Amino acid sequence: MDSWVVPLVLVAAVMHAGWNSLLKGGGDRLVGITMLNVWCGVAGLAVLPFAGPLLPAAWPYLAASLVFHLAYQLFLVRTYRLGDLSQVYPVARGAAPPLVALTGLALGTDPLRTGEALAILLIATGIAALALRGGVALRRDPRPVLMALATASFIAGYTTLDGLGARVGGDSVAYTAWLFILNAPPMVALAWWRRGGGGLWQAMRTGWRRDLVGGVMALSGYGIAIWAMTHAPIALVAALRETSVIFALLIARLWLKEPVGRWRAGSALLVLAGVATLRLA
């Protein structure tokens, strides 16, 4: 992984934690994530004229990724209904990098060196510890953790597909723009069916500033990650991007007023140790 990839992916991690915090702190989360996707689509349309052509080889990956993205967003909304941001977000994000790494090994696309595999393991372990708090969360109510793990499987799926699709597509910017443009209509149709046009219009009128900010952060953050996956192994980018849990932890404590104790602070240090190992590797 080149040195200039690391700081850019860390910026993407901050953006990812930011839009998830906006979603968690909002009202109706299905409507919220739908409006966020609308603004992502608008931003994608604005970016598309400045991107190159997307090669035909990328479209099957893009189509499959859209299915995974839709499932991920629906599961994410359900997960946030069941648990705190500081609990379910780390589980969903932390379980994804090992799944991505195993997928890459199975497909033979991204073999990892020992130091890189150790870094992924440290980051994933730290994130899991951050969320599970020694098993207390599972014993209290396993549903949020189980839903978050299901969400992680969809994250791993679309991450792998998007990394491979951007590589064969010839232009990561074009791939990102088309991804967000095509992702918006199914979410709008689903939210319209579940909430009606009145709910979407009300969200557009009252929360458009928040949703616009969240949409720009989502497109920019994931666009950086997709670009990075064309320059580095997908699993390494995924692991580094999931340091967003540290930023989400800070946001959960300072903005959402969720409790953060010594266990989570120690877990965060383990995640940082994984990032340092990744950098040294």
Coordinates of N, CA, C and O in Angstrom, one line a residue, residues 49 56 110-111 177 197 214 220-221 254:
P49 N -20.1 14.0 -15.9 CA -19.5 14.6 -17.1 C -18.0 14.7 -17.0 O -17.3 14.9 -18.1
P56 N -17.3 -1.9 -20.6 CA -18.4 -2.9 -20.4 C -18.1 -4.0 -19.4 O -19.1 -4.5 -18.8
D110 N -6.3 -11.2 -4.4 CA -5.5 -10.3 -3.6 C -4.8 -11.1 -2.5 O -5.2 -11.2 -1.3
P111 N -3.7 -11.8 -2.8 CA -3.0 -12.5 -1.8 C -2.3 -11.5 -0.8 O -1.9 -10.5 -1.2
A177 N -19.6 7.2 -9.7 CA -20.8 8.0 -10.1 C -22.0 7.1 -10.5 O -23.1 7.4 -10.1
G197 N -45.5 9.1 -0.5 CA -44.8 10.3 -1.0 C -44.8 11.4 -0.1 O -43.8 12.2 -0.1
G214 N -24.8 14.6 4.3 CA -24.6 13.2 4.4 C -24.3 12.5 3.0 O -23.4 11.7 2.9
S220 N -18.3 11.0 -1.5 CA -16.8 11.3 -1.5 C -16.0 10.2 -0.7 O -15.0 9.8 -1.2
G221 N -16.5 9.8 0.4 CA -15.8 8.8 1.2 C -15.7 7.5 0.5 O -14.6 6.9 0.4
L254 N -19.7 12.3 22.0 CA -19.8 13.8 22.1 C -21.1 14.3 21.6 O -21.6 15.3 22.1

